[in-house]
């Protein structure tokens, strides 16, 4: 109440819950609505919902608050309620909309295959051996198992106790499956017409491909200044509804990046929109039918930078959600590229751009990729790429790849490439084949929906071939002096459990 000089706490739910959104009645500043969000975040697990998530209302300028998203109100309530976003109608402030990230698992669709992942997770060995060979082979074909595995060979492996039926599921999955493939309900939109006393979901079906399984990243909804039936929903795409949320259409045009976090609507000209996303800022003057890309301010965030040995040398960089780019080091910004239509820098990989290694013998072979260990070998002469990520063997636990998986190209022989999961892998033939040259160099990981117990750094000595250091996200550093299997932990005197 004194212009921000002093503050006092007015709304508290529990230690794991915080306020994530706030809207004020435009006709009565004493009426406020706050969205709270209970979440537990650890390096190995994101739990994105809880009973602390809800909507609170104050009628005295924030001094006192009342929970209005009760079970009786019609708003979701329980452990599965995730992040909530709010918007209020300027003209009719009794009308509010809320978007909620519903973490409740949706009903599973019936699979066409007779042998399914769910069946293999719970089937006994005795019943597995009764499966018809053609049904098991159909499962193997559907999921592109290597040709060396067929029903007969797998029956023998299971009968001898070398693998279990669930091993087939584990072979298909990696440590990221729970984070990105969790079958949650996702985005839901609710509307109140009585100042938050009661709520009703606006749409009949599911809003697919809006939040996917990572709704914690979004949570914004906006209402048009002069039409309370027109709302905008921000997620992976940006959607608009003109019927109060019953139906939605995408206005995410081809030149608009995905993953949206901010939207301003001109109160004097509702067709004028300014949109903020992982690619920067877009501007529309026709309600999203067409968009301009605002190239300033520059908002790119680089994870990594690398160079080759060409003359002039090229600069490579992996960016947050904007792929991997490369360009000449002697490029200077000017209008000349606009006249030619050819920009000096170009994208060579999508996703979140990660580490880059260049074979400097020709400066034409580049190793790079995107998040969680998805790495490729790219031939710049023809722009062809091949996925080279190592795969665990049937019967082994899935590999754990860090968000920014480390790679290292040997300076002694640039056919030799290293990559880190929980183990160090080495390829002697540019990523065609891999061999683990270490055991697990982490503390073993922890159960959760985020890979943890992963290697974060690999580096080979510039003075001696085979002298390699590896660091992990749980605080360990190991060294090998022979480049094979003899690794020594050297981090016991360092602070424990910190990212290396």
C-alpha positions as a printed NumPy array, in Angstrom:
array([[  0.   ,   0.   ,   0.   ],
       [  3.064,   2.309,  -0.078],
       [  4.246,   1.922,  -3.648],
       [  6.244,  -1.233,  -3.036],
       [  8.462,  -0.004,  -0.195],
       [  7.113,  -2.592,   2.227],
       [  5.235,  -5.87 ,   1.834],
       [  3.285,  -8.249,   4.05 ],
       [  2.142, -11.812,   3.433],
       [ -1.617, -12.143,   2.902],
       [ -2.163, -15.591,   1.329],
       [ -0.477, -18.82 ,   2.41 ],
       [ -1.565, -22.39 ,   1.675],
       [  1.319, -24.772,   2.451],
       [  5.099, -24.993,   1.934],
       [  4.765, -26.519,  -1.539],
       [  2.156, -24.08 ,  -2.83 ],
       [  2.603, -20.6  ,  -4.267],
       [  0.463, -18.02 ,  -6.037],
       [  0.951, -18.298,  -9.792],
       [ -1.612, -15.834, -11.194],
       [ -3.571, -12.784, -10.048],
       [ -6.379, -10.791, -11.675],
       [ -8.153,  -7.699, -10.371],
       [-11.762,  -6.736, -10.983],
       [-11.403,  -3.791, -13.403],
       [-14.474,  -2.141, -11.89 ],
       [-13.651,  -2.742,  -8.214],
       [ -9.953,  -2.911,  -7.223],
       [-10.869,  -4.43 ,  -3.861],
       [-11.938,  -7.646,  -5.601],
       [ -9.028,  -9.918,  -6.482],
       [ -8.699, -13.499,  -7.677],
       [ -5.522, -15.506,  -7.092],
       [ -4.569, -18.897,  -8.495],
       [ -2.368, -21.101,  -6.329],
       [ -0.333, -24.05 ,  -7.507],
       [  0.998, -26.942,  -5.473],
       [  3.983, -28.641,  -7.034],
       [  7.016, -30.536,  -5.843],
       [ 10.152, -30.252,  -7.907],
       [ 13.25 , -32.299,  -7.457],
       [ 16.084, -32.887,  -9.878],
       [ 14.646, -36.356, -10.566],
       [ 10.922, -35.705, -10.358],
       [  8.298, -33.103, -11.265],
       [  5.044, -33.596,  -9.393],
       [  2.882, -30.888, -10.931],
       [ -0.333, -30.995,  -8.933],
       [ -1.821, -31.182,  -5.477],
       [ -4.707, -30.241,  -3.219],
       [ -3.117, -26.834,  -2.634],
       [ -3.865, -25.831,  -6.22 ],
       [ -6.968, -23.679,  -6.36 ],
       [ -8.584, -20.278,  -6.836],
       [ -8.967, -17.766,  -4.003],
       [-11.004, -14.565,  -3.869],
       [-10.562, -11.412,  -1.815],
       [-13.13 ,  -8.618,  -1.51 ],
       [-11.094,  -6.33 ,   0.747],
       [ -8.054,  -5.546,  -1.342],
       [ -6.187,  -8.739,  -0.521],
       [ -6.326,  -8.665,   3.274],
       [ -8.478, -11.782,   3.505],
       [ -8.954, -14.645,   1.079],
       [-11.528, -17.398,   0.572],
       [-11.113, -20.586,  -1.436],
       [-13.747, -20.56 ,  -4.186],
       [-12.633, -23.597,  -6.198],
       [-14.301, -26.064,  -3.858],
       [-15.783, -29.398,  -4.863],
       [-19.221, -27.812,  -4.738],
       [-18.173, -25.059,  -7.16 ],
       [-17.681, -27.425, -10.086],
       [-13.977, -26.656, -10.436],
       [-11.504, -29.581, -10.355],
       [-10.304, -30.439,  -6.876],
       [ -7.716, -32.964,  -5.732],
       [ -4.158, -34.192,  -6.106],
       [ -4.301, -33.978,  -9.899],
       [ -4.959, -30.213, -10.138],
       [ -1.91 , -28.518, -11.625],
       [ -1.088, -25.011, -12.733],
       [ -4.009, -22.585, -13.103],
       [ -4.271, -19.409, -15.179],
       [ -6.989, -16.751, -14.849],
       [ -8.585, -13.988, -16.915],
       [-11.486, -11.637, -16.16 ],
       [-13.867,  -9.747, -18.444],
       [-13.26 ,  -5.967, -18.352],
       [-16.871,  -5.203, -19.265],
       [-18.579,  -7.94 , -17.26 ],
       [-16.27 ,  -8.784, -14.343],
       [-18.611, -11.459, -13.017],
       [-17.36 , -13.568, -15.928],
       [-14.015, -15.27 , -15.433],
       [-12.166, -18.023, -17.238],
       [ -9.612, -20.403, -15.802],
       [ -7.319, -22.82 , -17.58 ],
       [ -6.107, -25.737, -15.496],
       [ -3.452, -28.34 , -16.168],
       [ -5.352, -31.497, -15.248],
       [ -2.824, -34.19 , -14.32 ],
       [ -5.437, -36.934, -13.984],
       [ -4.674, -39.827, -16.32 ],
       [ -7.116, -40.124, -19.184],
       [ -8.838, -43.354, -20.104],
       [ -6.613, -45.541, -22.226],
       [ -7.603, -46.091, -25.807],
       [ -8.05 , -49.693, -26.819],
       [ -5.   , -50.928, -28.7  ],
       [ -5.469, -52.815, -31.947],
       [ -2.607, -55.181, -31.177],
       [ -3.398, -58.366, -29.275],
       [ -0.031, -58.198, -27.519],
       [  0.322, -54.759, -25.948],
       [  2.731, -52.965, -23.638],
       [  0.207, -53.122, -20.802],
       [ -0.177, -56.87 , -21.268],
       [  3.586, -57.428, -21.2  ],
       [  3.981, -55.35 , -18.045],
       [  1.797, -57.692, -15.991],
       [  1.718, -61.063, -17.762],
       [  3.251, -64.104, -16.07 ],
       [  5.974, -66.152, -17.721],
       [  3.573, -69.088, -17.963],
       [  0.957, -67.046, -19.818],
       [  3.584, -65.318, -21.971],
       [  4.704, -68.67 , -23.327],
       [  1.093, -69.364, -24.385],
       [  0.958, -66.306, -26.675],
       [  0.522, -67.166, -30.343],
       [  3.797, -66.566, -32.219],
       [  2.048, -64.517, -34.901],
       [  0.596, -62.178, -32.245],
       [  3.993, -61.601, -30.633],
       [  5.605, -61.074, -34.03 ],
       [  2.944, -58.484, -34.853],
       [  3.976, -56.592, -31.693],
       [  7.655, -56.805, -32.663],
       [  6.944, -55.578, -36.196],
       [  4.767, -52.733, -34.958],
       [  7.543, -51.392, -32.734],
       [ 10.359, -52.053, -35.233],
       [ 12.329, -54.488, -33.102],
       [ 15.656, -55.594, -34.616],
       [ 15.26 , -58.532, -36.99 ],
       [ 17.322, -60.761, -34.691],
       [ 14.349, -60.892, -32.317],
       [ 11.295, -62.953, -33.216],
       [  8.722, -64.925, -31.273],
       [ 10.778, -68.125, -31.237],
       [ 13.979, -66.486, -29.936],
       [ 12.102, -64.499, -27.307],
       [ 10.189, -67.537, -26.071],
       [ 13.532, -69.269, -25.549],
       [ 15.062, -66.278, -23.736],
       [ 12.073, -66.036, -21.4  ],
       [ 11.944, -69.8  , -20.83 ],
       [ 15.642, -69.812, -19.833],
       [ 15.103, -66.87 , -17.479],
       [ 17.432, -64.529, -19.354],
       [ 14.712, -61.904, -19.798],
       [ 11.201, -61.257, -18.499],
       [  8.151, -60.315, -20.592],
       [  8.353, -56.738, -19.262],
       [ 11.875, -56.54 , -20.723],
       [ 10.278, -56.014, -24.142],
       [  8.554, -52.885, -22.853],
       [ 11.7  , -51.615, -21.158],
       [ 13.608, -52.017, -24.416],
       [ 11.211, -49.602, -26.129],
       [ 11.277, -46.978, -23.421],
       [ 13.918, -44.684, -22.009],
       [ 14.123, -42.704, -18.8  ],
       [ 12.108, -39.846, -20.304],
       [  8.953, -41.797, -21.036],
       [  7.145, -40.789, -17.841],
       [  7.903, -37.116, -18.44 ],
       [  6.749, -36.834, -22.05 ],
       [  4.436, -39.803, -22.617],
       [  2.313, -39.672, -19.467],
       [ -1.336, -39.933, -20.62 ],
       [ -2.663, -36.978, -18.614],
       [ -5.876, -35.083, -19.347],
       [ -3.977, -31.846, -19.98 ],
       [ -5.522, -28.424, -20.593],
       [ -9.095, -27.741, -19.495],
       [-10.961, -24.425, -19.614],
       [-13.589, -23.452, -17.027],
       [-15.927, -20.455, -16.94 ],
       [-17.673, -18.704, -14.082],
       [-20.537, -16.262, -14.572],
       [-21.05 , -15.398, -10.897],
       [-17.718, -14.085,  -9.72 ],
       [-16.189, -17.5  ,  -9.109],
       [-18.929, -19.079,  -6.983],
       [-19.598, -21.77 ,  -9.583],
       [-17.592, -23.084, -12.512],
       [-18.399, -25.125, -15.601],
       [-16.095, -26.678, -18.153],
       [-16.615, -24.92 , -21.463],
       [-15.822, -27.785, -23.852],
       [-17.09 , -31.335, -24.19 ],
       [-14.04 , -33.246, -25.36 ],
       [-10.349, -33.145, -24.521],
       [ -8.119, -30.309, -25.689],
       [ -5.438, -32.471, -27.242],
       [ -1.983, -31.238, -28.236],
       [ -2.236, -28.012, -26.24 ],
       [ -0.329, -28.762, -23.027],
       [  0.622, -32.374, -23.761],
       [  2.139, -33.703, -20.503],
       [  4.061, -30.539, -19.581],
       [  1.35 , -28.042, -18.696],
       [  3.579, -26.647, -15.952],
       [  5.329, -24.752, -18.756],
       [  2.228, -22.785, -19.751],
       [ -0.882, -21.667, -17.867],
       [ -2.022, -18.431, -19.527],
       [ -5.469, -17.554, -20.828],
       [ -6.694, -14.162, -22.077],
       [-10.099, -12.613, -22.781],
       [-10.909, -10.08 , -25.493],
       [-11.493,  -6.578, -24.047],
       [-14.936,  -6.121, -25.623],
       [-16.226,  -9.67 , -26.113],
       [-16.402, -12.013, -23.119],
       [-17.045, -14.996, -25.398],
       [-13.719, -14.545, -27.146],
       [-10.748, -16.088, -25.358],
       [ -7.184, -17.027, -26.212],
       [ -5.49 , -20.129, -24.824],
       [ -1.693, -20.261, -24.747],
       [  0.082, -23.598, -24.911],
       [  2.231, -25.344, -27.489],
       [ -0.001, -23.663, -30.096],
       [ -2.   , -20.489, -29.465],
       [ -5.745, -21.061, -29.81 ],
       [ -8.74 , -18.745, -30.041],
       [-12.38 , -19.396, -29.195],
       [-15.255, -17.126, -30.216],
       [-17.997, -19.119, -28.496],
       [-16.982, -18.969, -24.873],
       [-14.552, -21.865, -25.033],
       [-16.839, -24.448, -26.606],
       [-14.581, -24.77 , -29.65 ],
       [-11.032, -23.616, -30.375],
       [ -9.056, -22.893, -33.527],
       [ -5.302, -22.479, -33.877],
       [ -3.868, -19.134, -34.962],
       [ -0.319, -20.506, -34.796],
       [  0.694, -19.617, -38.353],
       [  3.757, -20.951, -40.176],
       [  6.038, -18.07 , -39.153],
       [  5.046, -18.272, -35.478],
       [  7.109, -20.315, -33.045],
       [  5.461, -22.766, -30.654],
       [  5.304, -22.621, -26.828],
       [  3.426, -19.446, -25.899],
       [  3.706, -17.567, -22.614],
       [  2.414, -14.009, -23.061],
       [ -0.308, -12.202, -25.002],
       [ -1.269,  -8.52 , -25.059],
       [ -4.541,  -7.457, -26.667],
       [ -4.897,  -3.801, -27.618],
       [ -7.91 ,  -2.541, -25.623],
       [ -8.696,   0.015, -28.347],
       [ -8.167,  -2.346, -31.279],
       [ -8.753,  -6.004, -30.338],
       [ -7.367,  -7.182, -33.685],
       [ -3.947,  -5.917, -32.611],
       [ -2.123,  -8.695, -30.742],
       [  1.421,  -9.01 , -29.398],
       [  2.416, -12.6  , -28.695],
       [  5.413, -13.855, -26.721],
       [  6.768, -17.371, -27.2  ],
       [  9.964, -19.411, -27.207],
       [ 10.899, -17.82 , -30.533],
       [ 10.508, -14.238, -29.356],
       [  7.725, -11.808, -30.244],
       [  5.087, -11.85 , -32.986],
       [  2.682,  -9.034, -33.855],
       [ -0.679,  -9.297, -35.607],
       [ -3.073,  -6.588, -36.77 ],
       [ -5.764,  -8.948, -38.067],
       [ -6.557, -11.087, -35.023],
       [ -3.948, -13.714, -35.736],
       [ -4.668, -14.446, -39.385],
       [ -1.194, -13.14 , -40.231],
       [  1.784, -12.34 , -38.021],
       [  4.918, -10.221, -38.215],
       [  8.122, -11.493, -36.616],
       [  9.766,  -8.923, -34.351],
       [ 13.497,  -9.534, -34.698],
       [ 14.331,  -7.137, -31.893],
       [ 15.066,  -7.414, -29.087],
       [ 17.252, -10.508, -29.645],
       [ 16.044, -13.227, -27.284],
       [ 17.997, -16.301, -28.391],
       [ 19.603, -18.249, -25.554],
       [ 22.633, -20.359, -26.433],
       [ 23.427, -23.547, -24.562],
       [ 26.695, -24.12 , -26.408],
       [ 29.048, -22.532, -28.944],
       [ 31.622, -24.335, -31.132],
       [ 33.844, -23.513, -34.111],
       [ 35.413, -25.416, -36.993],
       [ 38.748, -24.868, -38.734],
       [ 37.506, -23.64 , -42.098],
       [ 38.797, -20.336, -43.481],
       [ 36.98 , -18.253, -42.506],
       [ 35.905, -20.482, -39.647],
       [ 32.238, -21.141, -38.912],
       [ 30.492, -20.609, -35.603],
       [ 27.956, -23.183, -34.39 ],
       [ 25.507, -22.836, -31.547],
       [ 22.747, -24.809, -29.849],
       [ 19.838, -22.654, -28.701],
       [ 17.009, -23.09 , -26.241],
       [ 14.072, -24.395, -28.305],
       [ 15.482, -22.914, -31.513],
       [ 17.686, -25.695, -32.784],
       [ 21.32 , -25.609, -33.875],
       [ 22.581, -22.843, -36.155],
       [ 25.816, -22.228, -38.026],
       [ 27.322, -19.354, -39.968],
       [ 30.588, -17.709, -41.038],
       [ 32.662, -15.924, -38.421],
       [ 33.238, -12.929, -40.693],
       [ 29.544, -12.166, -41.154],
       [ 28.485,  -8.637, -40.281],
       [ 24.881,  -7.53 , -39.973],
       [ 23.761,  -5.378, -42.908],
       [ 20.871,  -5.004, -45.321],
       [ 22.699,  -6.876, -48.052],
       [ 21.275, -10.251, -47.003],
       [ 17.763,  -8.82 , -47.317],
       [ 18.472,  -7.83 , -50.909],
       [ 19.833, -11.254, -51.789],
       [ 17.295, -13.155, -49.717],
       [ 20.06 , -15.352, -48.321],
       [ 20.913, -15.051, -44.64 ],
       [ 24.436, -16.069, -43.695],
       [ 23.393, -18.201, -40.719],
       [ 21.293, -21.323, -41.202],
       [ 19.582, -23.932, -39.068],
       [ 20.967, -27.473, -39.207],
       [ 18.928, -29.09 , -36.39 ],
       [ 15.608, -28.498, -34.627],
       [ 14.385, -28.914, -31.053],
       [ 16.451, -27.597, -28.187],
       [ 19.878, -27.315, -29.768],
       [ 22.551, -29.131, -27.792],
       [ 26.287, -29.679, -27.954],
       [ 28.166, -29.509, -31.254],
       [ 31.341, -31.289, -32.372],
       [ 32.909, -30.781, -35.805],
       [ 35.249, -33.102, -37.671],
       [ 37.892, -30.527, -38.598],
       [ 39.584, -32.791, -41.148],
       [ 36.994, -31.639, -43.684],
       [ 34.792, -29.265, -41.653],
       [ 31.839, -30.966, -43.352],
       [ 30.805, -33.56 , -40.747],
       [ 28.984, -32.218, -37.688],
       [ 27.76 , -34.104, -34.632],
       [ 24.903, -32.433, -32.822],
       [ 21.358, -33.017, -31.652],
       [ 18.526, -32.071, -29.379],
       [ 17.52 , -32.678, -25.793],
       [ 17.857, -35.945, -23.88 ],
       [ 20.557, -37.583, -25.961],
       [ 19.063, -37.397, -29.435],
       [ 22.246, -36.948, -31.456],
       [ 22.93 , -37.074, -35.188],
       [ 25.806, -37.079, -37.636],
       [ 25.208, -34.439, -40.305],
       [ 26.962, -34.255, -43.667],
       [ 26.911, -30.582, -44.642],
       [ 27.714, -31.373, -48.276],
       [ 24.268, -32.894, -48.82 ],
       [ 22.463, -32.005, -45.559],
       [ 21.814, -35.667, -44.831],
       [ 21.709, -36.731, -41.196],
       [ 21.771, -40.051, -39.374],
       [ 20.675, -40.685, -35.812],
       [ 23.585, -42.103, -33.812],
       [ 22.3  , -42.252, -30.212],
       [ 23.37 , -45.494, -28.487],
       [ 20.636, -47.897, -27.428],
       [ 20.533, -50.198, -24.429],
       [ 20.487, -53.923, -25.104],
       [ 17.494, -56.167, -24.586],
       [ 17.503, -57.082, -20.911],
       [ 19.352, -53.947, -19.798],
       [ 17.76 , -51.047, -17.966],
       [ 17.051, -48.005, -20.17 ],
       [ 19.818, -45.47 , -20.584],
       [ 19.497, -42.188, -18.704],
       [ 20.337, -39.165, -20.834],
       [ 20.626, -35.674, -19.395],
       [ 18.663, -32.809, -20.964],
       [ 22.01 , -31.563, -22.319],
       [ 23.729, -34.843, -23.019],
       [ 27.515, -34.446, -23.307],
       [ 29.462, -35.48 , -26.397],
       [ 33.181, -35.225, -27.144],
       [ 35.072, -35.771, -30.394],
       [ 38.601, -37.054, -29.936],
       [ 41.334, -34.771, -31.232],
       [ 43.597, -37.793, -31.74 ],
       [ 41.316, -39.521, -34.219],
       [ 38.138, -37.783, -35.274],
       [ 36.438, -41.055, -36.083],
       [ 36.31 , -41.531, -32.296],
       [ 33.29 , -40.028, -30.553],
       [ 32.25 , -40.163, -26.894],
       [ 28.745, -39.71 , -25.477],
       [ 27.475, -39.892, -21.913],
       [ 24.346, -41.483, -20.458],
       [ 24.884, -42.953, -17.   ],
       [ 27.866, -44.635, -18.647],
       [ 30.476, -43.349, -21.059],
       [ 30.067, -44.771, -24.551],
       [ 32.723, -44.691, -27.246],
       [ 32.358, -45.128, -30.986],
       [ 35.376, -45.874, -33.166],
       [ 33.446, -45.343, -36.413],
       [ 31.733, -41.935, -36.196],
       [ 28.721, -43.128, -34.218],
       [ 27.85 , -46.22 , -36.256],
       [ 28.542, -48.578, -33.351],
       [ 28.964, -47.961, -29.641],
       [ 30.737, -49.671, -26.767],
       [ 30.295, -48.809, -23.104],
       [ 33.759, -48.07 , -21.693],
       [ 32.581, -47.541, -18.134],
       [ 30.054, -48.828, -15.667],
       [ 27.481, -46.465, -14.146],
       [ 29.493, -43.383, -13.116],
       [ 26.624, -41.841, -11.13 ],
       [ 24.998, -42.673,  -7.815],
       [ 22.476, -44.831,  -9.638],
       [ 19.639, -42.419, -10.304],
       [ 16.348, -42.027,  -8.457],
       [ 12.812, -43.005,  -9.332],
       [ 10.907, -40.155, -10.93 ],
       [  9.748, -38.75 , -14.226],
       [ 12.987, -36.89 , -15.037],
       [ 16.269, -38.638, -15.884],
       [ 18.639, -38.258, -12.939],
       [ 21.936, -39.879, -12.248],
       [ 23.212, -38.808, -15.663],
       [ 26.554, -37.685, -17.01 ],
       [ 26.787, -33.969, -17.707],
       [ 30.366, -33.548, -18.884],
       [ 32.968, -35.598, -20.762],
       [ 36.403, -34.356, -21.734],
       [ 39.501, -36.047, -23.093],
       [ 42.909, -34.666, -22.182],
       [ 44.553, -32.629, -24.959],
       [ 47.899, -34.078, -23.83 ],
       [ 47.23 , -37.812, -23.619],
       [ 44.932, -40.139, -25.527],
       [ 42.726, -42.18 , -23.181],
       [ 42.91 , -39.744, -20.262],
       [ 39.212, -38.939, -19.876],
       [ 37.217, -37.153, -17.198],
       [ 33.455, -37.49 , -16.669],
       [ 31.139, -35.526, -14.377],
       [ 27.557, -36.217, -13.318],
       [ 24.461, -34.318, -12.218],
       [ 24.643, -35.894,  -8.758],
       [ 28.099, -34.615,  -7.913],
       [ 30.566, -37.28 ,  -9.04 ],
       [ 33.76 , -36.896, -11.056],
       [ 35.596, -39.921, -12.463],
       [ 38.801, -40.288, -14.445],
       [ 40.265, -43.06 , -16.565],
       [ 43.894, -43.04 , -17.618],
       [ 43.677, -45.903, -20.07 ],
       [ 40.474, -44.989, -21.911],
       [ 38.903, -48.363, -21.283],
       [ 37.347, -49.648, -18.084],
       [ 39.513, -48.53 , -15.178],
       [ 37.766, -45.502, -13.694],
       [ 38.633, -43.794, -10.415],
       [ 36.282, -41.563,  -8.453],
       [ 38.089, -38.328,  -7.564],
       [ 35.246, -36.173,  -6.235],
       [ 34.972, -37.283,  -2.604],
       [ 36.551, -34.038,  -1.361],
       [ 34.135, -31.877,  -3.378],
       [ 30.762, -30.582,  -2.121],
       [ 28.307, -33.44 ,  -2.513],
       [ 25.307, -33.873,  -4.823],
       [ 25.948, -30.809,  -6.986],
       [ 25.847, -30.628, -10.774],
       [ 29.265, -31.073, -12.376]])
